[in-house]
Amino acid sequence: MKYINAEAVFPKRLLDELQQYVQGDWIYIPAMKGARKAWGERSGSREALRLRNEEIRLAYTRGRSIEQLSSQFGLAYDTVKKIIYSKS
């Protein structure tokens, strides 16, 4: 989050109105709904984890044990178990 001077952004009329409520303090203006991306969407991490989890579920249905998958993917036994039994 960076500091932006309100005089550089808001029209005079709006700035005058805002100063009726806040003067000389910091104010946070949140992003519009839908403007933010969820964790990992920008970097691709979310998709990479989805694909990994899908691969783990598929391997489990083909007979791999939770212990084998835990070792193969470098995950804790309980983490693999959660992935396998989760709905998505």
XYZ file of C-alpha atoms in Angstrom, residues 4 10 16 26 29 32 47 61 63 71 73 76 82:
13
model
C -0.972 9.135 -2.477
C -9.588 13.644 -6.246
C -13.767 19.427 -0.094
C -4.802 8.579 6.847
C -9.946 3.195 0.367
C -13.590 -2.493 -5.690
C -3.187 -23.696 -10.483
C -7.299 -44.191 -6.934
C -3.509 -47.967 -5.876
C 7.230 -39.599 0.244
C 5.469 -35.377 -3.052
C 3.114 -34.975 5.556
C -6.627 -34.211 3.497
